Coordinates of C-alpha atoms in Angstrom, one line a residue:
X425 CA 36.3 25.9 149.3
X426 CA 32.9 24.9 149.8
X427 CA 29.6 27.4 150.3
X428 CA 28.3 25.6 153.8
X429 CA 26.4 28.8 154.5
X430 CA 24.4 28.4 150.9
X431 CA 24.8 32.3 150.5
X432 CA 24.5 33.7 147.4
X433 CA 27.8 35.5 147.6
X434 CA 28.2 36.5 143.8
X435 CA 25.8 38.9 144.1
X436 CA 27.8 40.3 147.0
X437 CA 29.3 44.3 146.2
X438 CA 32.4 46.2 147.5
X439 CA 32.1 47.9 150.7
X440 CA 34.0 50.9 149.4
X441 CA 35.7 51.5 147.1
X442 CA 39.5 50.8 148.7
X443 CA 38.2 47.3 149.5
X444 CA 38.8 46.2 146.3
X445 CA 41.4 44.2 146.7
X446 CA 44.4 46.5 145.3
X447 CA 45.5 47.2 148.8
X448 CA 44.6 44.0 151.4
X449 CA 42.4 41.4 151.5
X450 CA 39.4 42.7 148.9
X451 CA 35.8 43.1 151.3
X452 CA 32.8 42.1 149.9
X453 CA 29.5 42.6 151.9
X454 CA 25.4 41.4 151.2
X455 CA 23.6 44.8 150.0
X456 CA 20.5 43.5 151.4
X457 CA 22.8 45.1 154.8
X458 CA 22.1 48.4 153.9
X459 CA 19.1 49.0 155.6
X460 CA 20.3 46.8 159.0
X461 CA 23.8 49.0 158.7
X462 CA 21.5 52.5 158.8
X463 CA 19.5 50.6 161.6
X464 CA 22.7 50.5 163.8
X465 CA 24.1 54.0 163.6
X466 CA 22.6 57.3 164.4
X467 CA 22.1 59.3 161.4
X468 CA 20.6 62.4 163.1
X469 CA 24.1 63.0 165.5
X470 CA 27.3 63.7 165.5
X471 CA 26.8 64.9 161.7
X472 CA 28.0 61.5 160.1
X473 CA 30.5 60.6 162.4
X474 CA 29.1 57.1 163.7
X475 CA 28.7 56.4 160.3
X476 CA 32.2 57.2 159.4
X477 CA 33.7 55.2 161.9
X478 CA 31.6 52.4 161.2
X479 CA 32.8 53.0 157.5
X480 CA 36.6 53.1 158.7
X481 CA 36.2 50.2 161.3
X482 CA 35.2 47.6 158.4
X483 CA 37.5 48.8 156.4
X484 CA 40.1 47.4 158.3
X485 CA 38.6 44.1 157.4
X486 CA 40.6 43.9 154.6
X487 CA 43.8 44.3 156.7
X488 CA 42.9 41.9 159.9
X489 CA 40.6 39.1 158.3
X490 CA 41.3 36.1 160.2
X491 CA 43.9 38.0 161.9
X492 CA 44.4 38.4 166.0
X493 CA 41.5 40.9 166.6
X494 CA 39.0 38.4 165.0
X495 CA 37.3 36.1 166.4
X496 CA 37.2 33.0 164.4
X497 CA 34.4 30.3 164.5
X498 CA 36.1 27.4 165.7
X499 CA 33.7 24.9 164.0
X500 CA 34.2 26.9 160.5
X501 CA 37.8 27.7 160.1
X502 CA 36.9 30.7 157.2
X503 CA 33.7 32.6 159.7
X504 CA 34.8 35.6 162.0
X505 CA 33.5 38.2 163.7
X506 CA 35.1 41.2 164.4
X507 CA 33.6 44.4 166.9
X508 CA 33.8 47.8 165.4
X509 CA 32.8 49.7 167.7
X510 CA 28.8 49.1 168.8
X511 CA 28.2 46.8 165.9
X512 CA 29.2 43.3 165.7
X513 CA 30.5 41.8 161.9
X514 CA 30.4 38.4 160.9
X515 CA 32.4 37.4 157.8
X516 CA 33.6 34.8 155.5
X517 CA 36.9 34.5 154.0
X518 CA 37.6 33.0 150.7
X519 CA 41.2 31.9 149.5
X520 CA 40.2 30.3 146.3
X521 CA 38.0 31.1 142.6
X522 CA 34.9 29.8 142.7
X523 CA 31.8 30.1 140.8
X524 CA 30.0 30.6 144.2
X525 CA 31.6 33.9 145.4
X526 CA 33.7 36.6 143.3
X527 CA 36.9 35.9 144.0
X528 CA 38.9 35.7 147.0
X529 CA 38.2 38.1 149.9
X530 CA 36.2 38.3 152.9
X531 CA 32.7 38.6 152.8
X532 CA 30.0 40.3 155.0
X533 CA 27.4 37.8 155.9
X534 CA 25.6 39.6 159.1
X535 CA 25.4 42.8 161.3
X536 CA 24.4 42.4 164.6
X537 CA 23.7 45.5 167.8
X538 CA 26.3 45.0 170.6
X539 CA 24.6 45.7 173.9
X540 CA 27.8 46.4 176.2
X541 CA 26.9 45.9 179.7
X542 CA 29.5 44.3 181.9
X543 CA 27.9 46.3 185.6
X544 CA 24.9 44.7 184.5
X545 CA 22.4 47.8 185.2
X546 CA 19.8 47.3 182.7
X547 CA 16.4 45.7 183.4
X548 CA 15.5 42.4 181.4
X549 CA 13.4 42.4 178.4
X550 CA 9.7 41.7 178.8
X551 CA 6.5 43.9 179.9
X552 CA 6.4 46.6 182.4
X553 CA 4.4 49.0 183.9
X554 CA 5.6 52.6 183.9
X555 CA 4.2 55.3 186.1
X556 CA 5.3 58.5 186.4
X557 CA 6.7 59.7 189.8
X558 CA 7.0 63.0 191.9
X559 CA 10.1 63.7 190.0
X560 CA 8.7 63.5 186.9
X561 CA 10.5 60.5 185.8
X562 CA 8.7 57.3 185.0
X563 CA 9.1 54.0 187.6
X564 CA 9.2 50.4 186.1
X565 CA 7.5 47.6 187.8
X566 CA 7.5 44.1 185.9
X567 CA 4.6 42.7 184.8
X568 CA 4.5 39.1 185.5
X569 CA 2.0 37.6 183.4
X570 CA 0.4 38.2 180.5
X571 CA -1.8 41.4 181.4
X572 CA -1.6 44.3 180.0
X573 CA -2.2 47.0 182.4
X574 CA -3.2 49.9 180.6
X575 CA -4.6 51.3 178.0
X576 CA -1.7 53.3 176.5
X577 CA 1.1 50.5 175.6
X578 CA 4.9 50.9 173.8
X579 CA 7.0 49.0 172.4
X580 CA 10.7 49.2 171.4
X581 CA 14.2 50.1 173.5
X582 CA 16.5 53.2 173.5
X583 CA 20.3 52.4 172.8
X584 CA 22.8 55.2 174.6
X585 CA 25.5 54.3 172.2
X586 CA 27.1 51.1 174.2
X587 CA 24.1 49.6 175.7
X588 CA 20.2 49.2 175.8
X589 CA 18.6 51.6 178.8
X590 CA 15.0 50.4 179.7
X591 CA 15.0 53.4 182.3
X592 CA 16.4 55.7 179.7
X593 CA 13.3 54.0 177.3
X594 CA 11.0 54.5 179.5
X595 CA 11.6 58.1 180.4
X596 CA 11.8 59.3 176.7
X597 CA 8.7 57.5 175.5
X598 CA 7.2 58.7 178.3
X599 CA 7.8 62.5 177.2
X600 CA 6.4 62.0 173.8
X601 CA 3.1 60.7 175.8
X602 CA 3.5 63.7 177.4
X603 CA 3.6 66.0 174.6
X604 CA 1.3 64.9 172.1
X605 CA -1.8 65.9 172.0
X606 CA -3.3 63.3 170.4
X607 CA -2.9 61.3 173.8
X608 CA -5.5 61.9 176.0
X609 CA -4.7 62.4 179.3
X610 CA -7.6 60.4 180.4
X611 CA -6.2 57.4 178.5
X612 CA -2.5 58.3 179.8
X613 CA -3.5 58.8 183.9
X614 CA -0.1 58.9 184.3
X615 CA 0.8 55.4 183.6
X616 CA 1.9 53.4 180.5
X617 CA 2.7 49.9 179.3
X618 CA 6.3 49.3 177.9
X619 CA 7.3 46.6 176.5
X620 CA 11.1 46.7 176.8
X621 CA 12.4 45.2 173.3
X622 CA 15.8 45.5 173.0
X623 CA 17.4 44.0 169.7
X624 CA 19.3 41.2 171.4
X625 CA 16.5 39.4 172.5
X626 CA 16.7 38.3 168.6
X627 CA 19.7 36.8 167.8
X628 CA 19.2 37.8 163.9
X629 CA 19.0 41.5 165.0
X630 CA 22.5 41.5 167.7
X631 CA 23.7 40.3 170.4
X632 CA 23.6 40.2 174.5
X633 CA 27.6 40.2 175.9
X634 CA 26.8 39.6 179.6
X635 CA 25.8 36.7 182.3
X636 CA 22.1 38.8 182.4
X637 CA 21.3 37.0 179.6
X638 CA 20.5 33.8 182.0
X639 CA 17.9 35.9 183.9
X640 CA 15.4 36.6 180.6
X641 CA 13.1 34.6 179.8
X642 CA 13.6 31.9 177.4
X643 CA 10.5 33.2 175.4
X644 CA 10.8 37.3 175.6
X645 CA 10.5 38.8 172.5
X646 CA 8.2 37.9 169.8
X647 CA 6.8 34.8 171.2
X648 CA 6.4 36.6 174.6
X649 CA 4.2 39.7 173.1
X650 CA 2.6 37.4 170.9
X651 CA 1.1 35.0 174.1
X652 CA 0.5 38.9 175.5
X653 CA -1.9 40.1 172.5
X654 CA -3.8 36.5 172.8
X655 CA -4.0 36.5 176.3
X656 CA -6.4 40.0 175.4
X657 CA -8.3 38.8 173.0
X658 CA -12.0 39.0 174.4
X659 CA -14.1 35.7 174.9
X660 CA -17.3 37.1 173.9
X661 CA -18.5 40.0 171.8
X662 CA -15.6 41.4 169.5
X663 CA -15.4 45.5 169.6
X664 CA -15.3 46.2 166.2
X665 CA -16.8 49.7 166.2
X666 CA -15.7 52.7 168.7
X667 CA -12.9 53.0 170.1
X668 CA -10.0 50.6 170.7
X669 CA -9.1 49.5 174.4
X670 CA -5.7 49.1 173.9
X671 CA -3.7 51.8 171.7
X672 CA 0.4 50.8 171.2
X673 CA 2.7 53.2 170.4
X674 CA 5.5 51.0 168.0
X675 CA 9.0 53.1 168.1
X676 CA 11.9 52.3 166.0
X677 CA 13.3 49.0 166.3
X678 CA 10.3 47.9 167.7
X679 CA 8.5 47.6 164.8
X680 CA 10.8 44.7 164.1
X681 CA 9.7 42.5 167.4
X682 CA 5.9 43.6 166.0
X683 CA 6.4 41.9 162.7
X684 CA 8.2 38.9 164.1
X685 CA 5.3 38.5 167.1
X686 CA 2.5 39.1 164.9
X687 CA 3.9 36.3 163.1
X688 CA 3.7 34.0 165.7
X689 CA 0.2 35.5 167.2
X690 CA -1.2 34.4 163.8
X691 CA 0.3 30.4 164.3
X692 CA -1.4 30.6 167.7
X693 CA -4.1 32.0 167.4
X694 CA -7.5 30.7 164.4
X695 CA -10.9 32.7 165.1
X696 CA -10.1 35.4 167.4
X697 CA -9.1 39.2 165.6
X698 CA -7.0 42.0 167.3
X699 CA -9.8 44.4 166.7
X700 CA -9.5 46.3 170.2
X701 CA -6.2 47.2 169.5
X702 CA -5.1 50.2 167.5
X703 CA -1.2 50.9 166.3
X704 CA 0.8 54.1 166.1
X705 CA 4.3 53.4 164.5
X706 CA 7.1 56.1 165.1
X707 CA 10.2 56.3 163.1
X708 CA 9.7 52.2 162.3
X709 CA 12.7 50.7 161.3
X710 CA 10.5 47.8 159.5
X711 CA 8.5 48.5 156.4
X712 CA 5.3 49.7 156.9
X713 CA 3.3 47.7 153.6
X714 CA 4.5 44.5 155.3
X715 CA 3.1 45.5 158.9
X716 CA 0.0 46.8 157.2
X717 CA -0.5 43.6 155.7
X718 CA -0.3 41.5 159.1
X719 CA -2.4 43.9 160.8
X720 CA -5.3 43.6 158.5
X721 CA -5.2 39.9 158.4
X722 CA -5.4 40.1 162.3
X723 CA -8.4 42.4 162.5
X724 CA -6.0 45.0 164.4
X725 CA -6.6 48.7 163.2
X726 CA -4.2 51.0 161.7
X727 CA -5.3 53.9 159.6
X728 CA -4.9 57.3 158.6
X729 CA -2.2 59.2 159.7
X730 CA -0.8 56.7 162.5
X731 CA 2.7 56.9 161.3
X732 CA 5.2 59.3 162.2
X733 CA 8.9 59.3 160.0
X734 CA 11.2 62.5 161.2
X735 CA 12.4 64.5 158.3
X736 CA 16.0 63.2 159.6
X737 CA 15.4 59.6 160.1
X738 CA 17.0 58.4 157.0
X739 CA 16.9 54.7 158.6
X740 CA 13.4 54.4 159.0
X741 CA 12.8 55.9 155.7
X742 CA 15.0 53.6 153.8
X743 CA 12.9 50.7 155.2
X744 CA 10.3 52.2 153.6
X745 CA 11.7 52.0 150.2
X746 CA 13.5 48.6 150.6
X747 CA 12.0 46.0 148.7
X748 CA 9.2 48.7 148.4
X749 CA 7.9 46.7 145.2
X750 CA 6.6 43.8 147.3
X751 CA 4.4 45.1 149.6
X752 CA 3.1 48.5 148.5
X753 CA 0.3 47.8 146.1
X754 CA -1.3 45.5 148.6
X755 CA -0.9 47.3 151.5
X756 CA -0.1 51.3 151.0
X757 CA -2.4 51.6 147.5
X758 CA -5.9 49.5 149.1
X759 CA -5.4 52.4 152.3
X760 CA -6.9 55.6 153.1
X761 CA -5.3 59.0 151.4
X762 CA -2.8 59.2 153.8
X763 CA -1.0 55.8 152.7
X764 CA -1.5 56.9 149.2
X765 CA 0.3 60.1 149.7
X766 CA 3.3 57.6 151.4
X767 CA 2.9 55.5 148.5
X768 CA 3.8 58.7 145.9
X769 CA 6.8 59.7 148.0
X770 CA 8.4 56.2 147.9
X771 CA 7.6 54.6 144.9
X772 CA 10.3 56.8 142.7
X773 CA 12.5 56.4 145.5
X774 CA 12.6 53.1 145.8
X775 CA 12.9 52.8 141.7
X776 CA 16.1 55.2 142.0
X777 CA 17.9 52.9 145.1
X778 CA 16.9 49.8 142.6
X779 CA 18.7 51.4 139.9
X780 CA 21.9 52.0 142.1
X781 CA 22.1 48.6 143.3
X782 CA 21.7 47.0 139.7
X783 CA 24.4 49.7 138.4
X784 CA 27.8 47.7 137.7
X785 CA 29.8 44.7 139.6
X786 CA 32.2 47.6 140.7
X787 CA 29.6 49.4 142.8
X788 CA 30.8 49.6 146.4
X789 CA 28.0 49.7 149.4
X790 CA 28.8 52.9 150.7
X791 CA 28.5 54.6 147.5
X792 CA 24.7 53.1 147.0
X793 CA 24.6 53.8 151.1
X794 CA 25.6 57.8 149.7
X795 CA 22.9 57.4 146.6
X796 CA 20.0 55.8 148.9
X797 CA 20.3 59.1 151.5
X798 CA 20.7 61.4 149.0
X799 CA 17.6 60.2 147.1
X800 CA 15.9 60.3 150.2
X801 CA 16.8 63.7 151.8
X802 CA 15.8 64.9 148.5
X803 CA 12.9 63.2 147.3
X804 CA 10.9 62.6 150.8
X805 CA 8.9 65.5 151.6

């Protein structure tokens, strides 16, 4: 069967080790996943059950493939998707030998976030203006242009478990405001600028399952925050000393939008720097060389001690690690002492999760998945 999809799927590995093909269809799946597949779970609750039942609900791949709770691609009779639970899987089945792929089975191409909102309750991606209320909860209004209204900004989106909650965003990056110090009131006032980036709004990183999806923008998401950065670039003198006027606060996923928009800010954008805005990144689930990298190409400032991994965030700290060797001596090792002391905590940890992906061709992902957490709930300090 032919490889219309040009995927290297030799280098595909087991997903565990009873997808092998002694029992079912054998299920193969792309290790460069593994830090997508950690993306989409909680590690810090439930003490491993999401994981687990991710684990079991691909498993049954090797049962179902192409079977009557898939859905099959209609214009590629061998693609399907199946849900498993809040994560979408896209596969492709092989019948036949071939030199392109290891043997018959089904193979795991993609991993996508499903956002599960049939009532339709959530607000639209884009910017917004929160301010805090009498209740202590924090009020969205939607920014129509491309202004940002204070100096305090955020970007990223909260998942509940089924679907994105901008209100539920809001109100949780609103307490960390709250509580760190390191936020002046003053710069706070009680007001903050969010811009709601829920994965969807990418198709690479999931999916959006409802009619809402008519109302959004055709250009939220990275192009969107990228005409929003340009839009405050200053005509006249460049701040390059003092303090920043615009201070974003980058959590989880939303690191991901960053790297994307920054991207596209550099394609728009020739003689005029980022240098009044300063980043904060919280429990990124993008590698932090690579953002480093764009940053300092746009002028924008990130130094010192502005990131922030949890001890239990074994997602963001595998993205640390992955494909560590490409971007750390340009960007951690050319930093202050604070990137360097990043740089001595992942650098063996990144050679140990090489060496588990390079082991044999019978290594299964959720046994490198077991040796990548292990090396880093060990090795991180």
């Amino acid at each position: 069967m032919k490889n219309v999809h040009n995927e290297d799927y030799a280098s595909f590995v087991y997903f565990h080790e009873s997808t092998k093909g002694e029992s079912g269809r054998a299920v193969y799946i792309n290790p460069e996943l593994l830090s997508r597949f950690l993306d989409l779970i909680d590690t810090r609750q439930s003490s491993g059950q999401n994981t687990a039942r991710l684990i079991n609900a691909i498993k049954d791949i090797k049962v179902d493939a192409n079977g009557l709770s898939t859905n099959s691609n209609l214009s590629n009779g061998f693609e399907a998707r199946k849900d498993c639970g809040p994560v979408e899987v896209t596969y492709t089945v092989y019948q036949d030998n071939a030199s392109s792929h290891r043997g018959p089975g089904a193979y795991i191409t993609k991993l996508k976030r499903l956002h599960k909102d049939e009532q339709e309750e959530d607000k639209p991606a884009g910017l917004y203006k929160a301010t805090l209320s009498n209740r202590r909860s924090w009020d969205l209004k939607k920014e129509e242009g491309c202004t940002i209204p204070t100096a305090i900004g955020s970007i990223g989106a909260i998942f509940n478990g089924e679907r994105y909650d901008a209100k539920k965003t809001a109100n949780q990056f609103g307490k960390y405001f709250e509580s760190n110090s390191q936020v002046k009131n003053k710069d706070l006032n009680n007001q903050f600028s969010l811009y709601y980036a829920p994965s969807y709004i990418v198709d690479a990183l999931g999916i959006w399952k409802t009619a809402k999806q008519k109302r959004i923008a055709s250009n939220a998401g990275p192009k969107q925050l990228a005409e929003i950065f340009k839009a405050s670039l200053p005509w006249g003198t460049t701040n390059t000393e003092g303090k920043a006027k615009y201070h974003w606060y980058v959590f989880g996923e939303g690191a991901k939008i960053l790297a994307l928009s920054l991207k596209e800010l550099s394609a728009i954008t020739t003689n005029k720097k980022l240098h009044e805005h300063q980043f904060t990144f919280i429990d990124p689930k993008e590698n932090i060389g690579s953002l480093l990298i764009e940053l300092d190409k746009l002028g924008a400032r990130a130094d010192k001690t502005n990131f922030q991994i949890a001890q239990d965030n074994l997602s963001s700290k595998l993205h640390q690690i992955y494909k560590a060797d490409d971007v750390r001596p340009k960007a951690l090792k050319a930093q202050n002492s604070a990137w360097n002391t990043l740089d001595g905590t992942v650098s063996p940890i990144a050679d140990q999760y090489k060496k588990s992906l390079l082991s044999n061709n019978q290594t299964t992902f959720v046994d490198v998945l077991s040796k990548a957490n292990k090396a880093i709930s060990t090795g991180w300090a």
